[in-house]
């Protein structure tokens, strides 16, 4: 059965199509998710409004409703190893529309943090992390962008390390202190 159909099905299977057993449930992870959802997460009634609002889900196999469900059930290994969790753009469309007021994006962030710790970070996210570590910002600047910024009344350079190059050292200190450099495989010798 295609993953797209399965993840929207009310009969939930793990990503490898195996039935869920008690051994698949991680109670600590489940509690962390519950805490992030400020108890309201338990009253998700799987309406699918989040999936319907999700711009990423329209173009990818990512289905936030299924991710929330599996997270609430404590299926840690299954959900953190799911490649689709990296397709969320954290745009908050789902969260703004959830009739239960569930903090869906906080849940996604917890899942991603745990996924990164377990070595499942998507390559594209690692590349952004490498760029931030090397330059202090995530979006490259060019002449067209500078002209656009100027046309709307902004400074040509954004208030990042572009404008304050001395802040790069502070960014790199944070990267080292948090262990983010290890997660993305940053080499301080070669950059
Ligand atoms: Fe659950 Fe909210 Fe998504 Fe509905 S919109 S499925 S209540 S998380
Ligand atoms: Fe989809 Fe993520 Fe945006 Fe929610 S925050 S609508 S899950 S892309």
Coordinates of N, CA, C and O and ligand atoms in Angstrom, one line a residue:
X1 N 0.8 -1.2 0.0 CA 0.0 0.0 0.0 C 0.9 1.2 0.0 O 1.8 1.3 0.8
X2 N 0.6 2.2 -0.9 CA 1.5 3.4 -0.9 C 1.5 4.1 0.5 O 0.4 4.2 1.1
X3 N 2.6 4.7 0.8 CA 2.8 5.4 2.1 C 1.7 6.5 2.2 O 1.2 6.7 3.3
X4 N 1.4 7.2 1.1 CA 0.5 8.3 1.2 C -0.9 7.9 1.7 O -1.5 8.5 2.6
X5 N -1.3 6.8 1.2 CA -2.6 6.3 1.6 C -2.6 5.8 3.0 O -3.4 6.1 3.8
X6 N -1.5 5.0 3.3 CA -1.4 4.4 4.6 C -1.4 5.5 5.7 O -2.1 5.4 6.7
X7 N -0.6 6.6 5.5 CA -0.4 7.6 6.6 C -1.7 8.4 6.8 O -1.9 9.0 7.8
X8 N -2.7 8.4 5.9 CA -3.9 9.0 6.1 C -5.0 8.1 6.5 O -6.1 8.4 6.7
X9 N -4.6 6.8 6.6 CA -5.6 5.8 7.0 C -5.8 5.9 8.5 O -4.9 6.2 9.3
X10 N -7.0 5.6 9.0 CA -7.3 5.5 10.4 C -6.7 4.3 11.1 O -6.5 4.1 12.3
X11 N -6.5 3.2 10.2 CA -5.8 2.0 10.7 C -4.3 2.3 10.6 O -3.8 2.2 9.5
X12 N -3.7 2.5 11.7 CA -2.3 3.0 11.7 C -1.3 1.8 11.7 O -1.4 0.9 12.6
X13 N -0.4 1.8 10.8 CA 0.7 0.9 10.8 C 2.0 1.7 10.9 O 2.0 2.9 10.7
X14 N 3.1 1.0 11.2 CA 4.4 1.7 11.2 C 4.8 1.9 9.8 O 4.2 1.3 8.9
X15 N 5.9 2.6 9.6 CA 6.4 2.9 8.3 C 6.8 1.6 7.5 O 6.7 1.6 6.3
X16 N 7.2 0.6 8.3 CA 7.6 -0.6 7.6 C 6.4 -1.6 7.4 O 6.6 -2.7 7.2
X17 N 5.2 -1.0 7.7 CA 3.9 -1.8 7.5 C 3.7 -2.8 8.5 O 2.7 -3.6 8.4
X18 N 4.5 -2.9 9.6 CA 4.3 -3.8 10.7 C 3.2 -3.3 11.6 O 3.2 -2.0 11.8
X19 N 2.4 -4.1 12.2 CA 1.4 -3.7 13.2 C 2.1 -3.1 14.4 O 3.2 -3.5 14.7
X20 N 1.4 -2.2 15.0 CA 2.0 -1.5 16.2 C 1.9 -2.5 17.4 O 0.8 -3.0 17.6
X21 N 2.9 -2.6 18.2 CA 2.9 -3.4 19.4 C 3.3 -2.5 20.6 O 3.8 -1.4 20.4
X22 N 3.1 -3.0 21.8 CA 3.5 -2.2 23.0 C 5.0 -1.9 23.0 O 5.4 -0.8 23.5
X23 N 5.8 -2.8 22.5 CA 7.2 -2.6 22.5 C 7.6 -1.4 21.6 O 8.7 -0.9 21.8
X24 N 6.7 -1.0 20.7 CA 7.0 0.2 19.9 C 6.8 1.5 20.6 O 7.2 2.6 20.1
X25 N 6.1 1.5 21.7 CA 5.7 2.7 22.4 C 6.8 3.1 23.4 O 7.3 2.4 24.2
X26 N 7.3 4.4 23.2 CA 8.3 5.0 24.1 C 7.6 6.0 25.0 O 7.2 7.0 24.5
X27 N 7.4 5.6 26.2 CA 6.6 6.4 27.2 C 7.2 7.8 27.4 O 6.5 8.8 27.6
X28 N 8.5 7.9 27.5 CA 9.2 9.2 27.7 C 8.9 10.1 26.6 O 8.6 11.3 26.8
X29 N 9.1 9.6 25.4 CA 8.8 10.4 24.2 C 7.4 10.8 24.1 O 7.1 12.0 23.9
X30 N 6.5 9.9 24.5 CA 5.1 10.2 24.5 C 4.8 11.4 25.5 O 4.0 12.3 25.2
X31 N 5.4 11.3 26.6 CA 5.2 12.4 27.6 C 5.7 13.7 27.2 O 5.1 14.8 27.4
X32 N 6.9 13.7 26.5 CA 7.5 14.9 26.0 C 6.5 15.6 25.0 O 6.4 16.8 25.0
X33 N 5.9 14.7 24.1 CA 5.0 15.2 23.1 C 3.8 15.8 23.8 O 3.3 16.9 23.5
X34 N 3.3 15.1 24.8 CA 2.1 15.6 25.6 C 2.4 16.9 26.2 O 1.6 17.8 26.2
X35 N 3.6 17.0 26.8 CA 3.9 18.3 27.5 C 4.0 19.4 26.5 O 3.5 20.5 26.7
X36 N 4.5 19.1 25.3 CA 4.7 20.2 24.3 C 3.3 20.6 23.8 O 3.1 21.8 23.4
X37 N 2.4 19.7 23.8 CA 1.0 20.1 23.3 C 0.2 20.6 24.4 O -1.0 20.9 24.1
X38 N 0.7 20.9 25.5 CA 0.0 21.5 26.7 C -1.3 20.8 26.9 O -2.4 21.3 26.8
X39 N -1.3 19.5 27.2 CA -2.4 18.6 27.4 C -3.4 18.5 26.3 O -4.1 17.5 26.1
X40 N -3.6 19.6 25.5 CA -4.6 19.5 24.5 C -4.3 18.5 23.4 O -5.2 18.1 22.7
X41 N -3.0 18.1 23.3 CA -2.6 17.2 22.3 C -3.4 15.8 22.4 O -3.7 15.2 21.4
X42 N -3.8 15.5 23.6 CA -4.5 14.3 23.9 C -5.9 14.3 23.3 O -6.5 13.3 23.1
X43 N -6.4 15.5 22.9 CA -7.7 15.6 22.4 C -7.7 15.8 20.9 O -8.7 16.2 20.3
X44 N -6.6 15.5 20.3 CA -6.6 15.4 18.8 C -7.6 14.4 18.3 O -7.6 13.3 18.8
X45 N -8.6 14.8 17.6 CA -9.6 13.8 17.1 C -9.4 13.5 15.6 O -10.4 13.0 15.0
X46 N -8.2 13.7 15.1 CA -7.9 13.3 13.8 C -8.8 13.8 12.7 O -9.2 13.1 11.8
X47 N -9.1 15.1 12.8 CA -10.1 15.7 11.9 C -9.4 15.9 10.5 O -10.1 15.9 9.5
X48 N -8.1 16.0 10.5 CA -7.4 16.2 9.2 C -7.3 17.6 8.8 O -6.7 17.9 7.7
X49 N -7.8 18.6 9.6 CA -7.7 20.0 9.2 C -6.2 20.4 8.9 O -5.9 21.1 8.0
X50 N -5.4 19.9 9.8 CA -3.9 20.2 9.7 C -3.4 19.8 8.3 O -2.7 20.5 7.6
X51 N -3.7 18.5 7.9 CA -3.2 18.0 6.7 C -3.8 18.8 5.5 O -3.1 19.2 4.5
X52 N -5.1 19.2 5.6 CA -5.7 19.9 4.6 C -5.1 21.3 4.4 O -5.1 21.9 3.3
X53 N -4.6 21.9 5.5 CA -4.0 23.2 5.4 C -2.6 23.3 5.0 O -2.0 24.3 4.7
X54 N -1.9 22.1 5.1 CA -0.5 22.0 5.0 C 0.0 22.2 3.5 O -0.2 21.4 2.7
X55 N 0.7 23.3 3.2 CA 1.2 23.6 1.8 C 2.2 22.5 1.4 O 2.3 22.2 0.2
X56 N 3.0 22.0 2.4 CA 4.0 21.1 2.0 C 3.4 19.7 1.6 O 3.8 19.1 0.7
X57 N 2.3 19.4 2.4 CA 1.6 18.1 2.1 C 1.0 18.0 0.7 O 0.7 16.9 0.2
X58 N 0.7 19.2 0.1 CA 0.1 19.2 -1.2 C 1.1 18.7 -2.3 O 0.7 18.3 -3.4
X59 N 2.4 18.8 -2.0 CA 3.4 18.5 -3.0 C 4.3 17.4 -2.6 O 5.2 17.0 -3.4
X60 N 4.2 16.9 -1.4 CA 5.1 15.8 -0.9 C 4.3 14.7 -0.2 O 3.1 14.9 0.1
X61 N 5.0 13.6 0.2 CA 4.3 12.6 1.0 C 4.0 12.9 2.4 O 3.5 12.1 3.2
X62 N 4.4 14.1 2.8 CA 4.3 14.5 4.2 C 2.8 14.7 4.6 O 2.1 15.4 4.0
X63 N 2.4 14.0 5.7 CA 1.0 14.1 6.2 C 1.1 14.4 7.7 O 1.3 13.5 8.5
X64 N 0.9 15.6 8.1 CA 1.1 16.0 9.5 C 0.1 15.3 10.4 O 0.4 15.0 11.6
X65 N -1.1 15.0 10.0 CA -2.1 14.4 10.8 C -1.5 13.0 11.3 O -1.6 12.7 12.5
X66 N -1.0 12.3 10.4 CA -0.4 11.0 10.8 C 0.8 11.1 11.7 O 1.0 10.3 12.6
X67 N 1.6 12.2 11.5 CA 2.8 12.4 12.3 C 2.3 12.7 13.7 O 2.9 12.1 14.7
X68 N 1.3 13.6 13.9 CA 0.8 13.9 15.2 C 0.3 12.6 15.9 O 0.6 12.3 17.1
X69 N -0.5 11.8 15.1 CA -1.0 10.6 15.7 C 0.0 9.6 16.2 O 0.0 9.1 17.3
X70 N 1.0 9.4 15.4 CA 2.1 8.5 15.8 C 2.9 9.0 16.9 O 3.3 8.3 17.8
X71 N 3.1 10.4 17.0 CA 3.8 11.0 18.1 C 3.1 10.8 19.4 O 3.6 10.5 20.4
X72 N 1.8 11.1 19.3 CA 0.9 11.0 20.5 C 0.9 9.6 21.1 O 0.8 9.3 22.2
X73 N 1.0 8.6 20.1 CA 1.0 7.2 20.5 C 2.4 6.8 21.1 O 2.5 5.7 21.6
X74 N 3.4 7.7 21.0 CA 4.7 7.3 21.5 C 5.5 6.5 20.6 O 6.5 5.8 21.0
X75 N 5.2 6.5 19.3 CA 6.0 5.6 18.3 C 7.3 6.3 17.9 O 7.4 6.7 16.7
X76 N 8.1 6.5 18.8 CA 9.3 7.3 18.6 C 10.2 6.9 17.4 O 10.4 7.7 16.5
X77 N 10.6 5.6 17.4 CA 11.5 5.2 16.4 C 10.8 5.3 15.0 O 11.5 5.7 14.0
X78 N 9.6 5.0 14.9 CA 8.9 5.1 13.6 C 8.8 6.5 13.1 O 9.1 6.8 12.0
X79 N 8.5 7.4 14.0 CA 8.3 8.8 13.6 C 9.6 9.6 13.4 O 9.7 10.4 12.4
X80 N 10.6 9.3 14.2 CA 11.9 10.1 14.0 C 12.6 9.6 12.8 O 13.5 10.3 12.2
X81 N 12.3 8.4 12.3 CA 13.1 7.9 11.1 C 12.3 8.2 9.8 O 12.7 7.8 8.8
X82 N 11.2 8.9 10.0 CA 10.3 9.2 8.8 C 10.9 10.4 8.1 O 11.0 11.5 8.6
X83 N 11.4 10.2 6.8 CA 12.0 11.2 6.0 C 11.1 12.4 5.9 O 11.6 13.6 5.7
X84 N 9.8 12.2 5.9 CA 8.9 13.3 5.5 C 8.8 14.4 6.6 O 8.4 15.5 6.3
X85 N 9.3 14.1 7.8 CA 9.2 15.2 8.8 C 10.1 16.4 8.5 O 9.8 17.5 9.0
X86 N 11.0 16.2 7.6 CA 11.9 17.3 7.2 C 11.3 18.1 6.1 O 11.9 19.1 5.7
X87 N 10.1 17.8 5.7 CA 9.4 18.5 4.6 C 8.5 19.6 5.2 O 7.9 20.4 4.5
X88 N 8.4 19.7 6.5 CA 7.6 20.7 7.2 C 8.4 22.0 7.1 O 9.6 22.1 7.3
X89 N 7.7 23.1 6.7 CA 8.4 24.4 6.6 C 8.2 25.3 7.8 O 8.6 26.5 7.8
X90 N 7.6 24.7 8.8 CA 7.2 25.5 10.0 C 6.5 26.8 9.7 O 6.7 27.8 10.3
X91 N 5.5 26.7 8.8 CA 4.8 27.9 8.4 C 3.6 28.2 9.3 O 3.0 29.2 9.3
X92 N 3.2 27.2 10.2 CA 2.1 27.4 11.2 C 0.7 27.4 10.6 O -0.2 27.7 11.3
X93 N 0.6 27.1 9.3 CA -0.8 27.0 8.8 C -1.7 26.0 9.5 O -2.8 26.2 9.8
X94 N -1.1 24.9 9.8 CA -1.8 23.8 10.5 C -2.2 24.2 11.9 O -3.4 24.1 12.3
X95 N -1.3 24.8 12.6 CA -1.5 25.2 14.0 C -2.6 26.3 14.1 O -3.4 26.3 15.0
X96 N -2.6 27.2 13.2 CA -3.6 28.3 13.2 C -5.0 27.8 13.0 O -5.9 28.4 13.4
X97 N -5.1 26.6 12.3 CA -6.4 26.1 12.0 C -6.9 25.0 12.8 O -8.0 24.6 12.8
X98 N -6.0 24.4 13.6 CA -6.4 23.2 14.4 C -7.5 23.6 15.4 O -7.4 24.5 16.2
X99 N -8.7 22.9 15.3 CA -9.8 23.2 16.1 C -9.6 22.9 17.6 O -10.3 23.4 18.4
X100 N -8.6 22.1 17.9 CA -8.2 21.8 19.3 C -7.1 22.7 19.8 O -6.7 22.6 21.0
X101 N -6.6 23.6 19.0 CA -5.5 24.5 19.5 C -4.2 23.8 19.9 O -3.5 24.2 20.8
X102 N -4.0 22.7 19.2 CA -2.8 21.9 19.5 C -1.5 22.6 19.0 O -1.5 23.1 17.8
X103 N -0.4 22.5 19.7 CA 0.8 23.2 19.3 C 1.5 22.2 18.4 O 2.6 21.6 18.7
X104 N 1.0 22.1 17.2 CA 1.5 21.1 16.2 C 3.0 21.4 15.9 O 3.8 20.4 15.8
X105 N 3.4 22.6 15.7 CA 4.7 22.9 15.3 C 5.7 22.6 16.4 O 6.9 22.1 16.1
X106 N 5.3 22.8 17.6 CA 6.2 22.4 18.7 C 6.5 20.9 18.7 O 7.6 20.4 19.0
X107 N 5.4 20.1 18.3 CA 5.6 18.7 18.2 C 6.5 18.3 17.1 O 7.4 17.5 17.3
X108 N 6.4 19.0 16.0 CA 7.3 18.7 14.9 C 8.7 19.0 15.3 O 9.7 18.3 15.0
X109 N 8.9 20.1 16.0 CA 10.3 20.5 16.5 C 10.9 19.4 17.4 O 12.1 19.1 17.3
X110 N 10.1 19.0 18.3 CA 10.6 17.9 19.2 C 11.0 16.7 18.5 O 12.0 16.1 18.7
X111 N 10.1 16.3 17.5 CA 10.4 15.1 16.7 C 11.7 15.3 16.0 O 12.6 14.4 15.9
X112 N 11.9 16.5 15.4 CA 13.1 16.7 14.6 C 14.3 16.7 15.5 O 15.4 16.3 15.1
X113 N 14.2 17.4 16.6 CA 15.4 17.4 17.5 C 15.8 16.0 17.9 O 17.0 15.6 17.9
X114 N 14.8 15.1 18.2 CA 15.2 13.7 18.5 C 15.7 13.0 17.3 O 16.6 12.2 17.4
X115 N 15.1 13.3 16.1 CA 15.6 12.7 14.9 C 17.1 13.1 14.6 O 17.9 12.2 14.2
X116 N 17.4 14.4 14.8 CA 18.7 14.8 14.6 C 19.7 14.1 15.5 O 20.8 13.7 15.1
X117 N 19.3 14.0 16.8 CA 20.2 13.4 17.8 C 20.4 11.9 17.4 O 21.5 11.4 17.7
X118 N 19.5 11.3 16.8 CA 19.6 9.9 16.4 C 20.2 9.7 15.0 O 20.3 8.6 14.5
X119 N 20.6 10.8 14.4 CA 21.3 10.7 13.1 C 20.4 10.7 11.9 O 20.9 10.3 10.8
X120 N 19.2 11.2 12.1 CA 18.3 11.1 10.9 C 18.1 12.5 10.3 O 17.2 12.7 9.5
X121 N 18.9 13.5 10.6 CA 18.7 14.8 10.0 C 18.8 14.8 8.5 O 19.8 14.1 7.9
X122 N 17.9 15.4 7.8 CA 17.9 15.4 6.3 C 19.2 16.2 5.8 O 19.6 17.1 6.4
X123 N 19.7 15.7 4.7 CA 20.9 16.3 4.1 C 20.8 17.8 3.8 O 21.7 18.6 4.1
X124 N 19.6 18.2 3.3 CA 19.4 19.6 3.0 C 19.4 20.4 4.3 O 19.9 21.6 4.2
X125 N 19.0 19.9 5.4 CA 19.0 20.7 6.6 C 20.5 20.7 7.1 O 20.9 21.8 7.7
X126 N 21.2 19.6 7.0 CA 22.6 19.7 7.3 C 23.3 20.7 6.6 O 24.2 21.5 7.1
X127 N 23.0 20.8 5.3 CA 23.7 21.8 4.4 C 23.4 23.2 4.9 O 24.3 24.1 4.9
X128 N 22.2 23.5 5.3 CA 21.9 24.8 5.8 C 22.6 25.1 7.1 O 23.1 26.2 7.3
X129 N 22.7 24.0 7.9 CA 23.4 24.2 9.2 C 24.9 24.4 8.9 O 25.5 25.3 9.6
X130 N 25.5 23.8 7.9 CA 26.9 24.0 7.6 C 27.1 25.5 7.1 O 28.0 26.1 7.5
X131 N 26.1 26.0 6.4 CA 26.2 27.3 5.8 C 26.1 28.4 7.0 O 26.9 29.3 7.0
X132 N 25.2 28.1 7.9 CA 25.0 29.0 9.0 C 26.3 29.0 9.9 O 26.8 30.0 10.3
X133 N 26.9 27.8 10.1 CA 28.1 27.7 10.9 C 29.2 28.4 10.3 O 30.1 29.1 10.9
X134 N 29.3 28.3 9.0 CA 30.4 28.9 8.2 C 30.3 30.4 8.1 O 31.3 31.2 8.2
X135 N 29.1 30.9 7.8 CA 28.9 32.3 7.5 C 28.1 33.1 8.5 O 28.1 34.3 8.5
X136 N 27.3 32.4 9.3 CA 26.5 33.1 10.3 C 25.1 33.4 9.9 O 24.3 34.0 10.7
X137 N 24.7 33.0 8.7 CA 23.3 33.2 8.3 C 23.0 32.1 7.3 O 23.8 31.4 6.7
X138 N 21.7 31.9 7.1 CA 21.2 30.7 6.3 C 20.9 31.1 4.9 O 20.7 30.1 4.1
X139 N 20.7 32.3 4.6 CA 20.3 32.7 3.2 C 21.3 33.5 2.5 O 21.7 34.6 3.0
X140 N 21.9 33.1 1.4 CA 22.9 33.8 0.7 C 22.4 35.2 0.2 O 21.2 35.3 -0.1
X141 N 23.2 36.2 0.2 CA 22.8 37.5 -0.3 C 23.4 37.7 -1.7 O 24.5 37.3 -1.9
X142 N 22.7 38.4 -2.6 CA 23.3 38.7 -3.9 C 22.7 40.1 -4.3 O 22.0 40.7 -3.6
X143 N 23.2 40.5 -5.5 CA 22.8 41.9 -5.9 C 21.3 42.1 -6.0 O 20.8 43.1 -5.6
X144 N 20.6 41.1 -6.6 CA 19.2 41.2 -6.8 C 18.5 41.3 -5.4 O 17.6 42.1 -5.3
X145 N 18.9 40.5 -4.5 CA 18.3 40.6 -3.1 C 18.5 41.9 -2.5 O 17.7 42.5 -1.8
X146 N 19.7 42.4 -2.6 CA 20.1 43.7 -2.0 C 19.2 44.8 -2.6 O 18.7 45.7 -1.9
X147 N 19.0 44.7 -4.0 CA 18.2 45.8 -4.6 C 16.8 45.7 -4.2 O 16.1 46.7 -4.0
X148 N 16.3 44.4 -4.0 CA 14.9 44.2 -3.6 C 14.7 44.8 -2.2 O 13.7 45.5 -1.9
X149 N 15.7 44.5 -1.3 CA 15.6 45.0 0.1 C 15.5 46.6 0.1 O 14.7 47.2 0.8
X150 N 16.4 47.2 -0.8 CA 16.5 48.6 -0.8 C 15.1 49.2 -1.3 O 14.6 50.2 -0.8
X151 N 14.5 48.5 -2.3 CA 13.3 49.0 -2.9 C 12.1 49.0 -1.9 O 11.2 49.7 -2.1
X152 N 12.2 48.2 -0.9 CA 11.1 48.2 0.1 C 11.5 48.9 1.4 O 10.9 48.8 2.4
X153 N 12.6 49.7 1.3 CA 13.0 50.6 2.4 C 13.9 49.9 3.5 O 14.0 50.4 4.6
X154 N 14.4 48.7 3.1 CA 15.3 48.0 4.1 C 16.7 48.4 3.8 O 17.1 48.9 2.7
X155 N 17.6 48.1 4.7 CA 19.0 48.2 4.4 C 19.4 47.2 3.4 O 18.8 46.1 3.4
X156 N 20.4 47.5 2.6 CA 20.8 46.5 1.5 C 21.2 45.2 2.2 O 20.9 44.1 1.7
X157 N 22.0 45.3 3.3 CA 22.4 44.1 4.0 C 21.5 43.8 5.2 O 21.2 44.7 5.9
X158 N 21.1 42.6 5.4 CA 20.3 42.2 6.5 C 21.1 42.3 7.8 O 22.3 42.2 7.8
X159 N 20.4 42.5 9.0 CA 21.2 42.7 10.2 C 21.7 41.3 10.8 O 21.4 40.9 11.9
X160 N 22.4 40.6 9.9 CA 23.0 39.3 10.3 C 24.5 39.6 10.3 O 25.0 40.7 10.4
X161 N 25.3 38.5 10.1 CA 26.7 38.7 10.0 C 27.1 39.4 8.8 O 28.2 39.8 8.6
X162 N 26.2 39.6 7.8 CA 26.4 40.4 6.7 C 26.7 41.9 7.1 O 27.6 42.5 6.6
X163 N 25.9 42.3 8.0 CA 26.1 43.7 8.6 C 27.0 43.8 9.7 O 27.7 44.8 10.0
X164 N 27.1 42.7 10.5 CA 27.9 42.6 11.7 C 28.8 41.4 11.7 O 28.5 40.4 12.4
X165 N 29.8 41.4 10.9 CA 30.7 40.2 10.7 C 31.3 39.7 12.0 O 31.6 38.5 12.1
X166 N 31.5 40.6 12.9 CA 32.1 40.2 14.2 C 31.2 39.3 15.0 O 31.6 38.6 15.9
X167 N 29.9 39.2 14.6 CA 28.9 38.3 15.3 C 29.1 36.8 14.9 O 28.6 35.9 15.6
X168 N 29.9 36.6 13.9 CA 30.1 35.2 13.4 C 30.8 34.4 14.6 O 30.4 33.2 14.8
X169 N 31.7 35.0 15.3 CA 32.3 34.3 16.4 C 31.3 33.8 17.4 O 31.3 32.7 18.0
X170 N 30.3 34.7 17.7 CA 29.3 34.4 18.7 C 28.4 33.2 18.1 O 28.0 32.3 18.9
X171 N 28.1 33.2 16.9 CA 27.3 32.2 16.3 C 28.0 30.8 16.4 O 27.5 29.8 16.8
X172 N 29.3 30.9 16.1 CA 30.1 29.6 16.2 C 30.3 29.1 17.6 O 30.3 27.9 17.8
X173 N 30.3 30.1 18.5 CA 30.4 29.7 19.9 C 29.1 28.9 20.3 O 29.2 27.9 21.0
X174 N 28.0 29.4 19.9 CA 26.7 28.7 20.2 C 26.7 27.3 19.5 O 26.3 26.3 20.1
X175 N 27.1 27.3 18.3 CA 27.1 26.0 17.5 C 28.0 25.0 18.3 O 27.6 23.8 18.4
X176 N 29.1 25.4 18.8 CA 30.0 24.5 19.5 C 29.4 24.1 20.9 O 29.3 22.9 21.2
X177 N 28.8 25.1 21.6 CA 28.3 24.8 22.9 C 27.1 23.9 22.9 O 26.9 23.1 23.9
X178 N 26.3 23.9 21.8 CA 25.1 23.1 21.8 C 25.4 21.7 21.1 O 24.5 20.9 21.1
X179 N 26.6 21.6 20.6 CA 26.9 20.3 19.9 C 26.3 20.2 18.5 O 26.3 19.1 17.9
X180 N 25.8 21.3 18.0 CA 25.2 21.3 16.7 C 26.3 21.0 15.6 O 26.0 20.3 14.6
X181 N 27.5 21.4 15.9 CA 28.6 21.0 14.9 C 28.7 19.5 14.7 O 29.0 19.1 13.6
X182 N 28.6 18.8 15.8 CA 28.7 17.3 15.7 C 27.5 16.7 14.9 O 27.7 15.9 14.0
X183 N 26.3 17.3 15.1 CA 25.1 16.8 14.5 C 25.2 17.0 12.9 O 24.7 16.1 12.2
X184 N 25.8 18.1 12.5 CA 25.8 18.3 11.1 C 27.2 17.9 10.5 O 27.4 18.1 9.3
X185 N 28.1 17.4 11.3 CA 29.4 17.0 10.8 C 30.3 18.1 10.3 O 31.0 18.0 9.3
X186 N 30.3 19.2 11.1 CA 31.1 20.4 10.7 C 32.5 20.1 11.0 O 32.8 19.7 12.1
X187 N 33.4 20.4 10.1 CA 34.9 20.3 10.3 C 35.5 21.7 10.5 O 35.5 22.5 9.6
X188 N 35.9 21.9 11.7 CA 36.4 23.3 12.1 C 37.7 23.6 11.4 O 38.1 24.7 11.2
X189 N 38.4 22.5 10.9 CA 39.7 22.7 10.2 C 39.5 23.1 8.8 O 40.1 24.1 8.3
X190 N 38.6 22.4 8.1 CA 38.4 22.7 6.7 C 37.2 23.6 6.3 O 37.1 24.1 5.2
X191 N 36.3 23.7 7.3 CA 35.1 24.6 7.1 C 34.0 23.9 6.3 O 34.1 22.8 5.8
Ligands
LIG1 FE1 -5.6 16.7 15.3 FE2 -5.7 19.4 15.2 FE3 -4.7 18.0 13.1 FE4 -7.4 17.9 13.7 S1 -6.1 19.7 13.0 S2 -6.0 16.2 13.2 S3 -7.3 18.0 16.0 S4 -3.8 18.1 15.2
LIG2 FE1 2.6 21.8 7.1 FE2 4.6 22.3 8.8 FE3 3.2 24.3 7.7 FE4 2.1 22.7 9.6 S1 3.9 24.1 9.9 S2 1.1 23.5 7.7 S3 3.0 20.7 9.1 S4 4.5 22.8 6.6

